[in-house]
Amino acid sequence: MADAGAGSLPGGDSALPPPLPPPPPEEQELSQRLRRLYPAVNQAETPLPRAWSPKDKYNYIGLSQGNLRVHYKGHGKNHKDAASVRATHPIPAACGIYYFEVKIVSKGRDGYMGIGLSAQGVNMNRLPGWDKHSYGYHGDDGHSFCSSGTGQPYGPTFTTGDVIGCCVNLINNTCFYTKNGHSLGIAFTDLPANLYPTVGLQTPGEIVDANFGQQPFVFDIEDYMREWRAKIQGTIKRFPIGDRLGEWQAMLQNMVSSYLVHHGYCATATAFARVTESTIQEEQISIKNRQRIQKLVLAGRVGEAIEATQQLYPGLLEHNPNLLFMLKCRQFVEMVNGTDSEVRCFSARSPKSQDSYPDSPNLSPRHGSNNLHIHSTGADSPSCSNGVASLKNKQSHSKYPALSSSSSSSSSSSPSSVNYSESNSTDSTKSQQHSSTSNQETSDSEMEMEAEHYPNGVLENSATRIMNGTYKHEEILQTDDSSMEDGCPQRQLCGGNHAATERMIQFGRELQNLSEQLGREYGKNTTHKKMLQDAFSLLAYSDPWNCPVGQQLDPIQREPVCAALNSAILESQNLPKQPPLLLALGQASECLRLMARVGLGSCSFARVDDYLH
């Protein structure tokens, strides 16, 4: 067997590593509670404390029970025998408000215990609060210690059975404690950033358990968080606008209008412009052309979208080889899905878009209205104008002719033919009555598609391989009676049609050749290599829809491709490739991330999502 190349695949299902076991229920519960309490925290960048650190402690400290229980194992003769331990991670500023609790399992001999906070590097041979950048509440006398060996009267003493909570407010940089669910008031102010939860013990027999979210807290911290969230949101709402109100309103109206135009909501944009007495920068015919191309991509009919782009915007794809390659890789994926016209025309039955399956997820809101249906004006039996037979008659608009879409641009009777200049009402939600010879008015949310269901599945025993860009396609074309169970058809590769599968294999070879040609012209491209490998990897599994790379077949994966093509078209027309509204939202989100990095805790209660309804 030849060595595997850039377009080759690893072994099939048998080569897959065993799946990782799911985390235990208690770990899942902890993760859910932390996400609910601290939704603004990116735990990949700034992990939350979840346990005590076995490395950041004095040697008189012992840990057990998942590093949540702390016990003292020193001599306990005097203050020189004090010992502390820090949590695994500092408190992220994006928490806004952070809280943990410590239960006193046993006060030991004297109950010399301290609960609090400390910075990285503070001496662990001390109780929290005794040194600079260290803060603690001590159980033997109820005093608070703020970077000093001299305490101040603060609260009651605590002993065996008590639950002491420590709340850090990263908005105003204060800290308060709770005892058995009741707040004791502010203990410290002007706290620095990046403090660690810390606990210290000093005499034999002292044992405490930490709760970083493993269990529900005794104190109602979520109610306290709601109070501060309301304060921050009130501050935002009271931001002074003054005499610039009209200027801001006009700016917002332009942002909304440009957003509607960007996504092709022509009728809505026109109505909005009429109400606000504003103008639309792009011609309606251009908006509708982009809308139709987007709908083709979102329906999985990428080949037709490529041809439409070449007809309406000559030279665009030729001057954007990366975009062309992305589209062609997506077209290959849709051929596997059985939705692209390159393989649909071989079937006696017309397929529906993959997004018409009951189990398919809905598109995201920005494309939600594009759950479309393309009107068919042809006869019941679809023609093969989009198949290989018409390749000789096609006029290529691309410098990469081997991969040009084979759709016939002149076939008005093809089920997939589209009139790219017809006027339509794009926001209507009702289908219009029509005859077989009349043009169909379309809407933002609905276009009629072929009514027949298409059995979209795989051949159960196909052990496909792609070696150096070549296919063992005899294995792909094997039929298997197991593809029918209980009389119900399963999804099949290219709809189960042999000729369509042959065309997909041919297309894959052409795609490999295009990758090599682009590599020669522009140099190696790791992104292209990854796209090609992911697309070809679908054929390595008996069930592409349920394999490690099967997420490519999800209709929602069409959206980034659609967005990239739409942006390129706009840019070619000297229009903004991104709507200002999305840029403004992105800037606001990035500002909040920067606030978190510099320790401004209010960012946690000023999330952009809270203002998007």
XYZ file of C-alpha atoms in Angstrom:
613
model
C 0.000 0.000 0.000
C 1.288 3.465 -0.874
C 2.344 5.833 1.846
C -0.371 8.192 2.972
C -0.075 11.700 1.526
C -1.664 15.044 2.252
C -5.044 13.916 1.003
C -4.930 10.459 2.549
C -6.705 9.124 5.567
C -5.960 7.120 8.669
C -7.667 3.828 9.232
C -11.393 3.453 9.508
C -13.559 2.813 12.539
C -11.262 0.096 13.930
C -8.375 2.590 14.220
C -10.288 4.987 16.434
C -9.139 5.297 20.055
C -11.712 4.280 22.642
C -13.999 7.192 23.568
C -13.210 8.993 26.798
C -15.561 8.121 29.654
C -17.888 10.924 30.724
C -16.854 12.838 33.844
C -18.424 11.646 37.093
C -21.761 13.234 38.046
C -20.259 15.319 40.846
C -17.725 16.838 38.417
C -20.515 17.633 35.948
C -22.526 19.273 38.730
C -19.506 21.379 39.735
C -18.916 22.529 36.151
C -22.571 23.469 35.711
C -22.661 25.438 38.959
C -19.461 27.328 38.119
C -20.755 28.206 34.640
C -23.969 29.515 36.174
C -22.185 31.551 38.844
C -19.398 32.904 36.631
C -20.652 32.959 33.013
C -18.176 35.656 31.936
C -15.118 33.593 32.904
C -13.222 31.909 30.087
C -11.962 28.900 32.011
C -9.616 27.912 29.191
C -7.698 31.159 29.797
C -8.364 31.743 33.495
C -9.340 28.527 35.310
C -11.398 28.813 38.459
C -10.201 27.440 41.811
C -11.596 23.938 42.279
C -9.364 22.446 44.992
C -6.349 23.118 47.209
C -2.948 22.874 45.576
C -0.776 19.926 46.699
C 2.283 21.922 45.538
C 1.545 25.348 47.026
C 1.399 24.505 50.738
C 3.554 24.190 53.847
C 4.651 20.666 54.738
C 2.600 20.659 57.970
C -0.548 20.622 55.813
C -2.135 17.346 54.722
C -4.708 17.035 51.939
C -7.329 14.365 51.274
C -10.762 13.802 49.718
C -9.865 15.191 46.309
C -7.670 17.919 47.859
C -10.729 19.521 49.445
C -10.067 18.413 53.056
C -7.191 20.059 54.936
C -5.754 18.689 58.200
C -2.885 19.850 60.385
C 0.035 17.473 60.906
C 2.626 19.707 62.595
C 3.753 20.120 66.228
C 1.550 23.107 67.020
C 3.804 24.500 69.776
C 3.730 28.159 68.698
C 3.105 30.518 65.793
C 6.228 29.232 64.033
C 4.344 25.984 63.457
C 1.525 27.680 61.489
C 0.866 26.277 58.035
C -1.273 27.364 55.094
C -2.342 26.154 51.639
C -3.461 28.066 48.556
C -5.995 27.017 45.935
C -4.897 25.727 42.549
C -5.703 28.996 40.727
C -6.198 32.680 41.539
C -9.653 34.237 41.414
C -10.338 35.544 37.856
C -11.434 39.188 37.680
C -14.163 38.194 35.228
C -16.014 36.518 38.120
C -17.109 39.968 39.272
C -18.090 38.412 42.568
C -16.391 35.242 43.803
C -17.361 33.084 46.767
C -16.160 29.939 48.538
C -16.998 28.299 51.863
C -15.037 26.351 54.452
C -16.653 23.972 56.949
C -14.903 23.459 60.292
C -14.837 19.658 60.654
C -12.826 19.899 63.901
C -11.359 22.903 65.712
C -8.599 20.658 67.067
C -6.676 21.590 70.196
C -6.917 25.400 70.115
C -8.881 26.355 66.981
C -6.096 28.585 65.644
C -7.520 28.627 62.106
C -7.495 31.371 59.479
C -9.609 31.627 56.331
C -8.918 34.170 53.642
C -6.831 35.193 50.657
C -3.196 35.571 49.677
C -1.099 36.451 46.651
C 1.260 34.052 44.931
C 4.572 33.837 46.786
C 3.298 34.784 50.247
C 4.975 32.660 52.944
C 2.969 29.484 53.660
C 4.573 29.031 57.091
C 2.126 31.633 58.396
C -1.616 32.033 58.922
C -3.440 34.096 56.257
C -3.420 37.816 57.075
C -0.087 38.034 58.854
C 2.007 39.112 55.852
C 1.782 41.664 53.036
C -0.828 40.787 50.383
C -2.379 38.295 52.776
C -5.845 38.596 54.366
C -7.560 36.385 56.936
C -10.407 35.932 59.425
C -9.299 33.886 62.463
C -11.476 31.542 64.460
C -9.878 31.717 67.882
C -10.526 35.433 68.458
C -12.826 36.514 65.575
C -10.319 39.148 64.417
C -9.539 40.109 60.835
C -5.892 40.377 59.786
C -4.982 42.657 56.878
C -1.311 42.201 55.912
C -0.354 42.554 59.569
C 0.361 40.463 62.616
C -2.036 42.692 64.590
C -5.710 41.871 64.114
C -8.787 44.062 64.302
C -12.093 43.081 65.947
C -14.384 41.859 63.159
C -16.800 39.012 63.891
C -17.635 36.108 66.163
C -15.294 33.230 66.811
C -15.967 29.996 64.919
C -15.568 26.376 65.902
C -16.489 22.797 64.990
C -19.601 22.595 62.754
C -19.539 26.224 61.600
C -19.466 27.139 57.891
C -17.406 30.237 57.091
C -17.780 31.871 53.685
C -15.432 34.325 51.977
C -16.804 36.645 49.285
C -14.489 38.716 47.082
C -16.136 41.626 45.270
C -13.874 42.334 42.292
C -16.007 45.331 41.260
C -15.192 47.475 44.316
C -12.240 45.349 45.528
C -13.698 44.469 48.902
C -14.158 41.266 50.869
C -16.723 40.135 53.411
C -17.229 36.909 55.329
C -20.298 34.892 56.227
C -20.961 32.572 59.136
C -23.575 29.851 58.714
C -25.252 31.748 55.892
C -25.238 35.251 57.419
C -23.075 38.136 56.232
C -20.653 39.624 58.758
C -20.020 42.842 56.813
C -17.011 44.243 54.983
C -13.681 42.989 56.322
C -11.169 44.315 53.777
C -11.048 47.070 51.137
C -8.645 48.013 48.332
C -7.741 44.406 47.617
C -5.162 43.719 44.889
C -5.860 41.457 41.915
C -4.970 37.781 41.482
C -5.577 36.599 45.032
C -5.885 32.899 45.883
C -8.350 31.341 48.336
C -6.229 30.376 51.342
C -6.704 28.505 54.604
C -4.273 28.161 57.506
C -4.078 25.869 60.567
C -1.780 25.835 63.608
C -2.668 23.192 66.211
C -3.102 19.397 66.101
C -6.535 17.992 65.241
C -7.681 20.933 63.135
C -9.603 19.765 60.037
C -11.555 21.828 57.498
C -13.410 21.047 54.248
C -13.581 23.472 51.324
C -16.532 24.034 49.003
C -15.566 25.798 45.756
C -18.924 24.996 44.200
C -18.965 21.226 44.666
C -22.113 21.663 46.799
C -24.770 24.377 47.069
C -23.559 27.186 49.302
C -25.098 27.910 52.699
C -25.083 31.656 51.942
C -27.324 32.904 49.100
C -24.512 34.299 46.972
C -26.668 34.370 43.835
C -29.009 36.907 45.435
C -26.024 39.125 46.221
C -24.880 38.756 42.602
C -28.308 39.801 41.346
C -28.077 43.006 43.376
C -24.758 43.925 41.787
C -25.877 42.941 38.309
C -28.806 45.361 38.667
C -26.412 48.103 39.852
C -24.079 47.688 36.873
C -26.897 47.531 34.345
C -28.487 50.603 35.923
C -25.196 52.479 35.501
C -25.134 51.551 31.831
C -28.733 52.645 31.278
C -28.101 55.979 33.013
C -25.123 56.796 30.814
C -25.614 60.457 29.775
C -26.465 61.044 26.119
C -27.507 64.677 26.286
C -27.979 66.651 23.094
C -26.368 63.913 20.963
C -29.531 61.772 21.067
C -30.502 62.505 17.455
C -26.988 61.804 16.219
C -26.889 58.480 18.047
C -30.324 57.461 16.793
C -29.300 58.132 13.186
C -26.133 56.107 13.711
C -28.057 53.164 15.164
C -30.608 53.290 12.350
C -27.806 53.148 9.785
C -26.268 50.179 11.611
C -29.571 48.292 11.594
C -30.183 49.129 7.937
C -26.719 47.968 6.880
C -27.174 44.738 8.845
C -30.414 43.958 7.015
C -28.825 44.745 3.668
C -25.724 42.673 4.455
C -27.784 39.531 5.056
C -30.057 40.141 2.072
C -33.296 41.013 3.861
C -34.320 43.235 0.986
C -37.985 43.898 1.753
C -37.323 44.459 5.464
C -34.455 46.824 4.684
C -36.649 48.755 2.231
C -39.473 49.067 4.760
C -37.049 50.108 7.500
C -35.484 52.756 5.260
C -38.933 54.105 4.411
C -39.946 54.415 8.077
C -36.649 55.974 9.166
C -36.343 58.133 6.043
C -32.880 56.773 5.329
C -31.261 55.507 2.137
C -29.922 52.069 1.200
C -26.399 52.144 -0.212
C -26.748 48.976 -2.330
C -29.113 48.474 -5.266
C -32.011 46.089 -4.665
C -31.032 43.834 -7.559
C -27.583 43.383 -6.013
C -29.096 42.569 -2.619
C -31.394 39.973 -4.174
C -28.560 38.386 -6.134
C -26.554 37.959 -2.936
C -29.612 36.641 -1.156
C -30.151 33.921 -3.742
C -26.517 32.862 -3.610
C -26.669 32.669 0.192
C -29.807 30.554 0.027
C -28.175 28.121 -2.381
C -25.207 27.672 -0.030
C -27.458 27.258 3.005
C -29.471 24.641 1.112
C -26.296 22.651 0.440
C -26.355 23.486 -3.288
C -22.824 24.832 -3.336
C -22.093 23.996 -6.977
C -25.009 26.139 -8.109
C -23.877 28.925 -5.764
C -20.411 28.823 -7.326
C -21.844 29.012 -10.843
C -24.183 31.859 -9.889
C -21.251 33.750 -8.367
C -19.194 33.254 -11.529
C -22.070 34.498 -13.696
C -22.989 37.496 -11.569
C -19.533 38.466 -10.302
C -17.007 37.410 -12.984
C -13.460 37.083 -11.729
C -14.384 37.153 -8.042
C -13.507 33.520 -7.294
C -10.559 33.556 -9.687
C -9.023 36.354 -7.645
C -9.887 34.633 -4.330
C -8.331 31.134 -4.592
C -8.668 30.498 -0.855
C -12.400 31.196 -1.020
C -12.766 29.031 -4.112
C -10.998 26.147 -2.403
C -13.204 26.516 0.687
C -16.316 26.420 -1.506
C -15.100 23.367 -3.406
C -14.309 21.492 -0.188
C -17.796 22.338 1.050
C -19.221 21.171 -2.272
C -17.492 17.810 -1.789
C -19.016 17.538 1.698
C -22.462 18.302 0.262
C -21.916 15.633 -2.406
C -21.369 13.148 0.429
C -24.554 14.545 1.972
C -26.360 14.033 -1.334
C -27.537 17.650 -1.500
C -25.255 19.171 -4.151
C -26.556 19.299 -7.717
C -23.467 17.447 -8.981
C -24.871 14.244 -7.456
C -28.583 15.044 -7.135
C -29.184 14.900 -10.862
C -28.263 11.199 -10.928
C -31.133 10.259 -8.633
C -34.620 9.522 -9.848
C -35.893 11.395 -6.851
C -34.967 14.942 -5.968
C -33.418 15.405 -2.522
C -34.292 17.852 0.115
C -31.662 19.933 1.748
C -30.059 18.139 4.664
C -31.493 20.810 6.951
C -34.977 19.465 6.272
C -34.377 16.381 8.396
C -36.218 16.416 11.722
C -33.028 15.789 13.705
C -31.052 18.566 12.041
C -30.365 21.620 14.211
C -31.845 24.941 13.238
C -29.632 27.577 11.755
C -28.455 30.334 14.044
C -30.581 33.506 14.296
C -28.588 35.486 11.783
C -29.495 32.912 9.129
C -32.613 31.531 10.685
C -34.873 33.037 8.067
C -32.988 31.275 5.317
C -34.523 27.880 5.964
C -35.427 27.951 2.334
C -37.024 25.959 -0.417
C -35.970 26.530 -4.035
C -38.844 26.523 -6.506
C -38.850 23.794 -9.139
C -40.194 24.694 -12.552
C -39.200 21.544 -14.371
C -40.859 18.203 -14.969
C -41.227 15.519 -12.332
C -38.056 13.746 -13.460
C -35.106 16.040 -12.868
C -32.800 16.631 -15.785
C -29.075 16.044 -15.553
C -28.091 19.559 -16.480
C -26.003 19.655 -13.312
C -24.247 16.362 -14.007
C -21.131 15.220 -15.759
C -22.912 14.934 -19.101
C -23.118 18.702 -19.427
C -19.442 19.319 -18.671
C -18.553 19.560 -22.350
C -21.168 22.207 -22.981
C -20.295 24.388 -20.002
C -18.522 27.662 -20.528
C -15.912 28.041 -17.796
C -15.407 31.348 -15.993
C -12.475 30.093 -13.893
C -8.738 29.633 -14.287
C -9.312 26.260 -12.583
C -11.511 24.561 -15.240
C -11.189 21.053 -13.834
C -13.312 22.077 -10.871
C -15.806 24.392 -12.530
C -19.416 23.712 -11.633
C -21.023 21.585 -14.315
C -24.421 23.234 -14.092
C -25.931 24.395 -17.369
C -26.502 28.112 -17.152
C -28.966 28.073 -20.001
C -31.265 25.301 -18.858
C -34.465 27.036 -17.857
C -36.239 23.720 -17.355
C -33.761 22.412 -14.813
C -35.238 21.899 -11.341
C -32.443 23.992 -9.909
C -32.511 26.852 -12.395
C -32.861 30.270 -10.770
C -33.725 33.620 -12.295
C -31.098 35.831 -10.684
C -32.683 39.127 -11.624
C -36.340 38.602 -10.911
C -37.973 40.946 -8.439
C -39.365 39.382 -5.314
C -40.822 40.212 -1.961
C -38.111 38.844 0.291
C -39.824 39.036 3.653
C -43.182 37.473 2.828
C -43.998 34.461 4.966
C -46.702 33.013 2.745
C -46.111 31.029 -0.457
C -47.692 32.641 -3.502
C -50.074 30.763 -5.793
C -48.396 30.191 -9.132
C -48.642 28.347 -12.433
C -45.912 26.225 -13.953
C -44.977 29.035 -16.303
C -45.005 31.974 -13.878
C -42.121 33.292 -11.825
C -42.240 32.516 -8.121
C -41.978 35.343 -5.597
C -39.619 34.373 -2.810
C -39.222 35.465 0.781
C -36.452 35.905 3.346
C -37.809 32.980 5.272
C -39.081 30.663 2.597
C -38.473 29.483 -0.954
C -40.085 26.315 -2.246
C -37.840 23.325 -2.685
C -38.339 19.951 -4.363
C -41.058 18.136 -2.530
C -39.651 14.628 -2.698
C -37.748 13.121 0.232
C -34.235 11.938 -0.452
C -32.868 8.899 1.418
C -29.580 10.268 2.682
C -27.351 7.720 4.375
C -24.299 5.517 3.958
C -23.322 2.019 2.889
C -22.738 0.118 6.087
C -19.675 -1.954 5.065
C -17.805 0.519 2.897
C -14.192 0.536 4.066
C -13.150 3.492 1.990
C -9.565 4.717 1.728
C -8.014 7.664 -0.036
C -4.303 7.208 -0.639
C -2.340 10.109 -2.149
C -5.484 11.561 -3.631
C -6.768 8.272 -5.158
C -9.806 6.289 -4.072
C -10.534 2.638 -3.671
C -13.985 3.466 -4.899
C -14.975 -0.118 -5.633
C -15.462 -0.409 -1.879
C -17.576 2.738 -1.787
C -19.842 1.361 -4.490
C -20.539 -1.910 -2.676
C -24.169 -2.334 -1.781
C -25.311 -3.682 1.535
C -28.701 -5.101 2.373
C -28.220 -3.881 5.930
C -28.856 -0.340 4.743
C -32.542 -1.175 4.961
C -33.804 -2.021 8.427
C -37.423 -2.659 9.203
C -38.323 -1.308 5.763
C -37.038 2.201 6.613
C -34.298 3.619 4.369
C -31.182 4.883 6.111
C -29.108 7.825 4.956
C -26.799 6.728 2.168
C -23.640 8.090 0.629
C -24.630 10.369 -2.282
C -28.207 9.205 -1.778
C -27.212 5.591 -2.493
C -26.752 6.204 -6.238
C -23.733 4.543 -7.868
C -23.352 7.081 -10.658
C -23.520 9.906 -8.111
C -20.819 8.209 -6.039
C -18.631 7.859 -9.135
C -19.072 11.593 -9.783
C -18.138 12.345 -6.154
C -14.953 10.285 -6.539
C -14.087 12.094 -9.752
C -14.746 15.421 -8.045
C -12.479 14.391 -5.167
C -9.623 13.730 -7.579
C -10.207 17.112 -9.188
C -10.213 18.712 -5.740
C -6.879 17.042 -4.951
C -5.480 18.385 -8.243
C -6.733 21.875 -7.404
C -4.993 21.683 -4.020
C -1.726 20.714 -5.709
C -2.109 23.463 -8.304
C -2.707 26.101 -5.619
C 0.294 24.773 -3.709
C 2.502 25.217 -6.766
C 1.220 28.736 -7.409
C 0.997 30.114 -3.862
C 3.056 27.740 -1.713
C 1.960 25.187 0.881
C -1.187 26.045 2.801
C -1.840 24.134 6.023
C -5.437 25.372 6.118
C -6.114 23.896 2.675
C -4.471 20.635 3.725
C -6.657 20.413 6.835
C -9.831 21.206 4.854
C -9.008 18.524 2.301
C -8.169 15.898 4.899
C -11.344 16.605 6.878
C -13.519 16.396 3.765
C -11.883 13.178 2.487
C -11.985 11.660 5.985
C -15.760 11.379 5.715
C -15.255 8.447 3.336
C -13.141 6.501 5.827
C -16.127 5.575 7.982
C -19.064 3.303 7.414
C -21.370 6.019 8.746
C -20.050 9.523 7.906
C -22.921 11.148 9.796
C -21.824 9.536 13.060
C -18.050 9.659 13.005
C -15.371 11.897 14.550
C -15.458 14.253 11.543
C -19.192 13.914 10.918
C -19.940 17.407 12.223
C -18.985 18.653 8.750
C -22.278 17.258 7.466
C -24.283 19.347 9.918
C -26.187 22.060 7.981
C -24.972 24.692 10.433
C -21.456 24.218 9.024
C -22.680 25.877 5.822
C -23.012 29.196 7.608
C -19.324 30.222 7.819
C -18.902 29.311 4.141
C -21.967 31.373 3.291
C -20.704 34.317 5.349
C -17.261 34.204 3.706
C -18.745 34.206 0.196
C -21.185 36.996 1.040
C -18.393 39.156 2.512
C -16.212 38.606 -0.556
C -19.042 39.676 -2.870
C -19.643 42.829 -0.839
C -15.959 43.668 -0.760
C -15.765 43.245 -4.551
C -18.525 45.850 -4.853
C -16.613 48.314 -2.629
C -19.100 47.753 0.203
C -18.226 46.837 3.826
C -17.567 43.114 4.079
C -18.860 43.115 7.661
C -21.922 45.027 8.880
C -21.042 47.836 11.325
C -23.499 46.395 13.849
C -21.481 43.168 14.148
C -18.245 45.144 14.329
C -19.676 47.232 17.178
C -20.804 44.121 19.059
C -17.410 42.512 18.507
C -15.669 45.612 19.801
C -17.879 45.675 22.899
C -17.148 42.003 23.589
C -13.419 42.549 23.158
C -13.544 45.544 25.509
C -15.129 43.338 28.164
C -12.382 40.740 27.689
C -9.729 43.439 28.070
C -11.480 44.676 31.224
C -11.275 41.174 32.659
C -7.558 40.930 31.856
C -6.763 44.163 33.672
C -8.864 43.225 36.695
C -12.039 45.288 36.206
C -14.639 42.986 37.723
C -17.670 44.968 36.523
C -17.191 43.325 33.117
C -18.879 40.200 34.477
C -22.231 41.983 34.823
C -22.060 43.943 31.554
C -22.277 41.072 29.114
C -23.305 41.920 25.554
C -25.675 38.947 25.428
C -27.801 40.521 28.173
C -28.755 43.320 25.768
C -29.527 41.165 22.717
C -33.172 40.132 22.727
